[in-house]
Amino acid sequence: QKIQVWDAAGKLVQESNAPEFIWLPERKGVYLVTVTTNKGKMVEKVVRE
């Protein structure tokens, strides 16, 4: 399993193989969280206010 966090500019800000925890940057903005497993891939938009 792999989790990636991307900022609105398309820059990878975090990548983790530990799915129990994800870290988002403290600054406000829109982020895309990508979760990849052996069953497929999921992308969710997260807004930090």
mmCIF file of the N, C-alpha and C atoms, coordinates in Angstrom:
data_MODEL
# 
_entry.id   MODEL 
# 
loop_
_atom_site.group_PDB 
_atom_site.id 
_atom_site.type_symbol 
_atom_site.label_atom_id 
_atom_site.label_alt_id 
_atom_site.label_comp_id 
_atom_site.label_asym_id 
_atom_site.label_entity_id 
_atom_site.label_seq_id 
_atom_site.pdbx_PDB_ins_code 
_atom_site.Cartn_x 
_atom_site.Cartn_y 
_atom_site.Cartn_z 
_atom_site.occupancy 
_atom_site.B_iso_or_equiv 
_atom_site.pdbx_formal_charge 
_atom_site.auth_seq_id 
_atom_site.auth_comp_id 
_atom_site.auth_asym_id 
_atom_site.auth_atom_id 
_atom_site.pdbx_PDB_model_num 
ATOM 1   N N  . GLN A 1 1  ? 0.832   -1.179 0.000  1.00 0.00 ? 1  GLN A N  1 
ATOM 2   C CA . GLN A 1 1  ? 0.000   0.000  0.000  1.00 0.00 ? 1  GLN A CA 1 
ATOM 3   C C  . GLN A 1 1  ? 0.875   1.238  0.000  1.00 0.00 ? 1  GLN A C  1 
ATOM 4   N N  . LYS A 1 2  ? 0.348   2.287  -0.637 1.00 0.00 ? 2  LYS A N  1 
ATOM 5   C CA . LYS A 1 2  ? 1.089   3.533  -0.700 1.00 0.00 ? 2  LYS A CA 1 
ATOM 6   C C  . LYS A 1 2  ? 0.102   4.689  -0.649 1.00 0.00 ? 2  LYS A C  1 
ATOM 7   N N  . ILE A 1 3  ? 0.459   5.727  0.109  1.00 0.00 ? 3  ILE A N  1 
ATOM 8   C CA . ILE A 1 3  ? -0.334  6.943  0.178  1.00 0.00 ? 3  ILE A CA 1 
ATOM 9   C C  . ILE A 1 3  ? 0.530   8.092  -0.303 1.00 0.00 ? 3  ILE A C  1 
ATOM 10  N N  . GLN A 1 4  ? -0.038  8.904  -1.196 1.00 0.00 ? 4  GLN A N  1 
ATOM 11  C CA . GLN A 1 4  ? 0.660   10.085 -1.680 1.00 0.00 ? 4  GLN A CA 1 
ATOM 12  C C  . GLN A 1 4  ? -0.241  11.296 -1.481 1.00 0.00 ? 4  GLN A C  1 
ATOM 13  N N  . VAL A 1 5  ? 0.358   12.428 -1.113 1.00 0.00 ? 5  VAL A N  1 
ATOM 14  C CA . VAL A 1 5  ? -0.365  13.686 -0.967 1.00 0.00 ? 5  VAL A CA 1 
ATOM 15  C C  . VAL A 1 5  ? 0.240   14.677 -1.946 1.00 0.00 ? 5  VAL A C  1 
ATOM 16  N N  . TRP A 1 6  ? -0.610  15.248 -2.797 1.00 0.00 ? 6  TRP A N  1 
ATOM 17  C CA . TRP A 1 6  ? -0.199  16.191 -3.832 1.00 0.00 ? 6  TRP A CA 1 
ATOM 18  C C  . TRP A 1 6  ? -0.829  17.550 -3.547 1.00 0.00 ? 6  TRP A C  1 
ATOM 19  N N  . ASP A 1 7  ? -0.097  18.639 -3.778 1.00 0.00 ? 7  ASP A N  1 
ATOM 20  C CA . ASP A 1 7  ? -0.698  19.961 -3.623 1.00 0.00 ? 7  ASP A CA 1 
ATOM 21  C C  . ASP A 1 7  ? -1.397  20.362 -4.922 1.00 0.00 ? 7  ASP A C  1 
ATOM 22  N N  . ALA A 1 8  ? -2.031  21.541 -4.909 1.00 0.00 ? 8  ALA A N  1 
ATOM 23  C CA . ALA A 1 8  ? -2.814  21.987 -6.062 1.00 0.00 ? 8  ALA A CA 1 
ATOM 24  C C  . ALA A 1 8  ? -1.951  22.232 -7.294 1.00 0.00 ? 8  ALA A C  1 
ATOM 25  N N  . ALA A 1 9  ? -0.661  22.468 -7.100 1.00 0.00 ? 9  ALA A N  1 
ATOM 26  C CA . ALA A 1 9  ? 0.255   22.697 -8.221 1.00 0.00 ? 9  ALA A CA 1 
ATOM 27  C C  . ALA A 1 9  ? 0.771   21.388 -8.816 1.00 0.00 ? 9  ALA A C  1 
ATOM 28  N N  . GLY A 1 10 ? 0.392   20.255 -8.218 1.00 0.00 ? 10 GLY A N  1 
ATOM 29  C CA . GLY A 1 10 ? 0.842   18.962 -8.720 1.00 0.00 ? 10 GLY A CA 1 
ATOM 30  C C  . GLY A 1 10 ? 2.143   18.483 -8.118 1.00 0.00 ? 10 GLY A C  1 
ATOM 31  N N  . LYS A 1 11 ? 2.593   19.154 -7.061 1.00 0.00 ? 11 LYS A N  1 
ATOM 32  C CA . LYS A 1 11 ? 3.841   18.771 -6.390 1.00 0.00 ? 11 LYS A CA 1 
ATOM 33  C C  . LYS A 1 11 ? 3.551   17.707 -5.330 1.00 0.00 ? 11 LYS A C  1 
ATOM 34  N N  . LEU A 1 12 ? 4.342   16.651 -5.329 1.00 0.00 ? 12 LEU A N  1 
ATOM 35  C CA . LEU A 1 12 ? 4.221   15.611 -4.313 1.00 0.00 ? 12 LEU A CA 1 
ATOM 36  C C  . LEU A 1 12 ? 4.763   16.152 -3.000 1.00 0.00 ? 12 LEU A C  1 
ATOM 37  N N  . VAL A 1 13 ? 3.908   16.225 -1.961 1.00 0.00 ? 13 VAL A N  1 
ATOM 38  C CA . VAL A 1 13 ? 4.344   16.775 -0.676 1.00 0.00 ? 13 VAL A CA 1 
ATOM 39  C C  . VAL A 1 13 ? 4.563   15.700 0.380  1.00 0.00 ? 13 VAL A C  1 
ATOM 40  N N  . GLN A 1 14 ? 4.017   14.512 0.149  1.00 0.00 ? 14 GLN A N  1 
ATOM 41  C CA . GLN A 1 14 ? 4.263   13.407 1.076  1.00 0.00 ? 14 GLN A CA 1 
ATOM 42  C C  . GLN A 1 14 ? 4.007   12.079 0.380  1.00 0.00 ? 14 GLN A C  1 
ATOM 43  N N  . GLU A 1 15 ? 4.803   11.084 0.745  1.00 0.00 ? 15 GLU A N  1 
ATOM 44  C CA . GLU A 1 15 ? 4.590   9.718  0.273  1.00 0.00 ? 15 GLU A CA 1 
ATOM 45  C C  . GLU A 1 15 ? 4.874   8.784  1.435  1.00 0.00 ? 15 GLU A C  1 
ATOM 46  N N  . SER A 1 16 ? 3.974   7.837  1.665  1.00 0.00 ? 16 SER A N  1 
ATOM 47  C CA . SER A 1 16 ? 4.123   6.955  2.818  1.00 0.00 ? 16 SER A CA 1 
ATOM 48  C C  . SER A 1 16 ? 3.672   5.548  2.462  1.00 0.00 ? 16 SER A C  1 
ATOM 49  N N  . ASN A 1 17 ? 4.344   4.579  3.037  1.00 0.00 ? 17 ASN A N  1 
ATOM 50  C CA . ASN A 1 17 ? 3.923   3.187  2.925  1.00 0.00 ? 17 ASN A CA 1 
ATOM 51  C C  . ASN A 1 17 ? 3.221   2.728  4.194  1.00 0.00 ? 17 ASN A C  1 
ATOM 52  N N  . ALA A 1 18 ? 2.998   3.655  5.130  1.00 0.00 ? 18 ALA A N  1 
ATOM 53  C CA . ALA A 1 18 ? 2.314   3.353  6.389  1.00 0.00 ? 18 ALA A CA 1 
ATOM 54  C C  . ALA A 1 18 ? 0.899   3.931  6.313  1.00 0.00 ? 18 ALA A C  1 
ATOM 55  N N  . PRO A 1 19 ? -0.092  3.124  5.947  1.00 0.00 ? 19 PRO A N  1 
ATOM 56  C CA . PRO A 1 19 ? -1.436  3.651  5.708  1.00 0.00 ? 19 PRO A CA 1 
ATOM 57  C C  . PRO A 1 19 ? -2.202  4.067  6.958  1.00 0.00 ? 19 PRO A C  1 
ATOM 58  N N  . GLU A 1 20 ? -1.637  3.862  8.130  1.00 0.00 ? 20 GLU A N  1 
ATOM 59  C CA . GLU A 1 20 ? -2.356  4.211  9.356  1.00 0.00 ? 20 GLU A CA 1 
ATOM 60  C C  . GLU A 1 20 ? -2.384  5.716  9.600  1.00 0.00 ? 20 GLU A C  1 
ATOM 61  N N  . PHE A 1 21 ? -1.512  6.461  8.927  1.00 0.00 ? 21 PHE A N  1 
ATOM 62  C CA . PHE A 1 21 ? -1.349  7.877  9.251  1.00 0.00 ? 21 PHE A CA 1 
ATOM 63  C C  . PHE A 1 21 ? -0.991  8.656  7.997  1.00 0.00 ? 21 PHE A C  1 
ATOM 64  N N  . ILE A 1 22 ? -1.690  9.767  7.787  1.00 0.00 ? 22 ILE A N  1 
ATOM 65  C CA . ILE A 1 22 ? -1.274  10.683 6.725  1.00 0.00 ? 22 ILE A CA 1 
ATOM 66  C C  . ILE A 1 22 ? -1.095  12.069 7.320  1.00 0.00 ? 22 ILE A C  1 
ATOM 67  N N  . TRP A 1 23 ? -0.139  12.778 6.794  1.00 0.00 ? 23 TRP A N  1 
ATOM 68  C CA . TRP A 1 23 ? 0.201   14.110 7.256  1.00 0.00 ? 23 TRP A CA 1 
ATOM 69  C C  . TRP A 1 23 ? -0.134  15.088 6.151  1.00 0.00 ? 23 TRP A C  1 
ATOM 70  N N  . LEU A 1 24 ? -0.854  16.155 6.508  1.00 0.00 ? 24 LEU A N  1 
ATOM 71  C CA . LEU A 1 24 ? -1.132  17.222 5.551  1.00 0.00 ? 24 LEU A CA 1 
ATOM 72  C C  . LEU A 1 24 ? -0.341  18.450 5.955  1.00 0.00 ? 24 LEU A C  1 
ATOM 73  N N  . PRO A 1 25 ? 0.145   19.204 4.999  1.00 0.00 ? 25 PRO A N  1 
ATOM 74  C CA . PRO A 1 25 ? 0.858   20.441 5.333  1.00 0.00 ? 25 PRO A CA 1 
ATOM 75  C C  . PRO A 1 25 ? -0.039  21.376 6.135  1.00 0.00 ? 25 PRO A C  1 
ATOM 76  N N  . GLU A 1 26 ? 0.573   22.218 6.959  1.00 0.00 ? 26 GLU A N  1 
ATOM 77  C CA . GLU A 1 26 ? -0.197  23.125 7.806  1.00 0.00 ? 26 GLU A CA 1 
ATOM 78  C C  . GLU A 1 26 ? -0.845  24.259 7.026  1.00 0.00 ? 26 GLU A C  1 
ATOM 79  N N  . ARG A 1 27 ? -0.294  24.585 5.860  1.00 0.00 ? 27 ARG A N  1 
ATOM 80  C CA . ARG A 1 27 ? -0.865  25.712 5.123  1.00 0.00 ? 27 ARG A CA 1 
ATOM 81  C C  . ARG A 1 27 ? -2.194  25.324 4.475  1.00 0.00 ? 27 ARG A C  1 
ATOM 82  N N  . LYS A 1 28 ? -3.064  26.329 4.379  1.00 0.00 ? 28 LYS A N  1 
ATOM 83  C CA . LYS A 1 28 ? -4.376  26.122 3.788  1.00 0.00 ? 28 LYS A CA 1 
ATOM 84  C C  . LYS A 1 28 ? -4.234  25.800 2.311  1.00 0.00 ? 28 LYS A C  1 
ATOM 85  N N  . GLY A 1 29 ? -5.169  25.026 1.810  1.00 0.00 ? 29 GLY A N  1 
ATOM 86  C CA . GLY A 1 29 ? -5.138  24.719 0.387  1.00 0.00 ? 29 GLY A CA 1 
ATOM 87  C C  . GLY A 1 29 ? -5.904  23.454 0.055  1.00 0.00 ? 29 GLY A C  1 
ATOM 88  N N  . VAL A 1 30 ? -5.853  23.106 -1.214 1.00 0.00 ? 30 VAL A N  1 
ATOM 89  C CA . VAL A 1 30 ? -6.504  21.904 -1.721 1.00 0.00 ? 30 VAL A CA 1 
ATOM 90  C C  . VAL A 1 30 ? -5.423  20.869 -1.994 1.00 0.00 ? 30 VAL A C  1 
ATOM 91  N N  . TYR A 1 31 ? -5.653  19.660 -1.528 1.00 0.00 ? 31 TYR A N  1 
ATOM 92  C CA . TYR A 1 31 ? -4.693  18.574 -1.696 1.00 0.00 ? 31 TYR A CA 1 
ATOM 93  C C  . TYR A 1 31 ? -5.407  17.362 -2.274 1.00 0.00 ? 31 TYR A C  1 
ATOM 94  N N  . LEU A 1 32 ? -4.692  16.583 -3.044 1.00 0.00 ? 32 LEU A N  1 
ATOM 95  C CA . LEU A 1 32 ? -5.203  15.309 -3.530 1.00 0.00 ? 32 LEU A CA 1 
ATOM 96  C C  . LEU A 1 32 ? -4.474  14.198 -2.791 1.00 0.00 ? 32 LEU A C  1 
ATOM 97  N N  . VAL A 1 33 ? -5.233  13.289 -2.223 1.00 0.00 ? 33 VAL A N  1 
ATOM 98  C CA . VAL A 1 33 ? -4.668  12.145 -1.511 1.00 0.00 ? 33 VAL A CA 1 
ATOM 99  C C  . VAL A 1 33 ? -4.922  10.911 -2.370 1.00 0.00 ? 33 VAL A C  1 
ATOM 100 N N  . THR A 1 34 ? -3.850  10.244 -2.752 1.00 0.00 ? 34 THR A N  1 
ATOM 101 C CA . THR A 1 34 ? -3.926  9.051  -3.589 1.00 0.00 ? 34 THR A CA 1 
ATOM 102 C C  . THR A 1 34 ? -3.559  7.834  -2.749 1.00 0.00 ? 34 THR A C  1 
ATOM 103 N N  . VAL A 1 35 ? -4.452  6.853  -2.718 1.00 0.00 ? 35 VAL A N  1 
ATOM 104 C CA . VAL A 1 35 ? -4.202  5.605  -2.000 1.00 0.00 ? 35 VAL A CA 1 
ATOM 105 C C  . VAL A 1 35 ? -4.140  4.489  -3.037 1.00 0.00 ? 35 VAL A C  1 
ATOM 106 N N  . THR A 1 36 ? -3.014  3.795  -3.077 1.00 0.00 ? 36 THR A N  1 
ATOM 107 C CA . THR A 1 36 ? -2.824  2.704  -4.028 1.00 0.00 ? 36 THR A CA 1 
ATOM 108 C C  . THR A 1 36 ? -2.650  1.399  -3.257 1.00 0.00 ? 36 THR A C  1 
ATOM 109 N N  . THR A 1 37 ? -3.466  0.401  -3.584 1.00 0.00 ? 37 THR A N  1 
ATOM 110 C CA . THR A 1 37 ? -3.361  -0.921 -2.965 1.00 0.00 ? 37 THR A CA 1 
ATOM 111 C C  . THR A 1 37 ? -3.323  -1.969 -4.068 1.00 0.00 ? 37 THR A C  1 
ATOM 112 N N  . ASN A 1 38 ? -3.252  -3.223 -3.663 1.00 0.00 ? 38 ASN A N  1 
ATOM 113 C CA . ASN A 1 38 ? -3.276  -4.298 -4.655 1.00 0.00 ? 38 ASN A CA 1 
ATOM 114 C C  . ASN A 1 38 ? -4.658  -4.448 -5.291 1.00 0.00 ? 38 ASN A C  1 
ATOM 115 N N  . LYS A 1 39 ? -5.667  -3.774 -4.736 1.00 0.00 ? 39 LYS A N  1 
ATOM 116 C CA . LYS A 1 39 ? -7.024  -3.829 -5.285 1.00 0.00 ? 39 LYS A CA 1 
ATOM 117 C C  . LYS A 1 39 ? -7.343  -2.645 -6.192 1.00 0.00 ? 39 LYS A C  1 
ATOM 118 N N  . GLY A 1 40 ? -6.439  -1.681 -6.266 1.00 0.00 ? 40 GLY A N  1 
ATOM 119 C CA . GLY A 1 40 ? -6.690  -0.533 -7.128 1.00 0.00 ? 40 GLY A CA 1 
ATOM 120 C C  . GLY A 1 40 ? -6.186  0.766  -6.536 1.00 0.00 ? 40 GLY A C  1 
ATOM 121 N N  . LYS A 1 41 ? -6.709  1.862  -7.081 1.00 0.00 ? 41 LYS A N  1 
ATOM 122 C CA . LYS A 1 41 ? -6.246  3.191  -6.714 1.00 0.00 ? 41 LYS A CA 1 
ATOM 123 C C  . LYS A 1 41 ? -7.451  4.086  -6.444 1.00 0.00 ? 41 LYS A C  1 
ATOM 124 N N  . MET A 1 42 ? -7.360  4.924  -5.403 1.00 0.00 ? 42 MET A N  1 
ATOM 125 C CA . MET A 1 42 ? -8.423  5.848  -5.051 1.00 0.00 ? 42 MET A CA 1 
ATOM 126 C C  . MET A 1 42 ? -7.815  7.232  -4.878 1.00 0.00 ? 42 MET A C  1 
ATOM 127 N N  . VAL A 1 43 ? -8.497  8.257  -5.372 1.00 0.00 ? 43 VAL A N  1 
ATOM 128 C CA . VAL A 1 43 ? -8.037  9.633  -5.232 1.00 0.00 ? 43 VAL A CA 1 
ATOM 129 C C  . VAL A 1 43 ? -9.145  10.436 -4.567 1.00 0.00 ? 43 VAL A C  1 
ATOM 130 N N  . GLU A 1 44 ? -8.791  11.170 -3.507 1.00 0.00 ? 44 GLU A N  1 
ATOM 131 C CA . GLU A 1 44 ? -9.747  12.014 -2.801 1.00 0.00 ? 44 GLU A CA 1 
ATOM 132 C C  . GLU A 1 44 ? -9.204  13.430 -2.709 1.00 0.00 ? 44 GLU A C  1 
ATOM 133 N N  . LYS A 1 45 ? -10.083 14.404 -2.866 1.00 0.00 ? 45 LYS A N  1 
ATOM 134 C CA . LYS A 1 45 ? -9.703  15.803 -2.709 1.00 0.00 ? 45 LYS A CA 1 
ATOM 135 C C  . LYS A 1 45 ? -9.940  16.206 -1.258 1.00 0.00 ? 45 LYS A C  1 
ATOM 136 N N  . VAL A 1 46 ? -8.952  16.870 -0.655 1.00 0.00 ? 46 VAL A N  1 
ATOM 137 C CA . VAL A 1 46 ? -9.045  17.327 0.728  1.00 0.00 ? 46 VAL A CA 1 
ATOM 138 C C  . VAL A 1 46 ? -8.805  18.829 0.739  1.00 0.00 ? 46 VAL A C  1 
ATOM 139 N N  . VAL A 1 47 ? -9.684  19.574 1.426  1.00 0.00 ? 47 VAL A N  1 
ATOM 140 C CA . VAL A 1 47 ? -9.526  21.020 1.548  1.00 0.00 ? 47 VAL A CA 1 
ATOM 141 C C  . VAL A 1 47 ? -9.132  21.332 2.983  1.00 0.00 ? 47 VAL A C  1 
ATOM 142 N N  . ARG A 1 48 ? -8.006  21.988 3.146  1.00 0.00 ? 48 ARG A N  1 
ATOM 143 C CA . ARG A 1 48 ? -7.541  22.382 4.483  1.00 0.00 ? 48 ARG A CA 1 
ATOM 144 C C  . ARG A 1 48 ? -7.818  23.868 4.633  1.00 0.00 ? 48 ARG A C  1 
ATOM 145 N N  . GLU A 1 49 ? -8.640  24.218 5.622  1.00 0.00 ? 49 GLU A N  1 
ATOM 146 C CA . GLU A 1 49 ? -9.013  25.620 5.839  1.00 0.00 ? 49 GLU A CA 1 
ATOM 147 C C  . GLU A 1 49 ? -8.341  26.192 7.050  1.00 0.00 ? 49 GLU A C  1 
# 
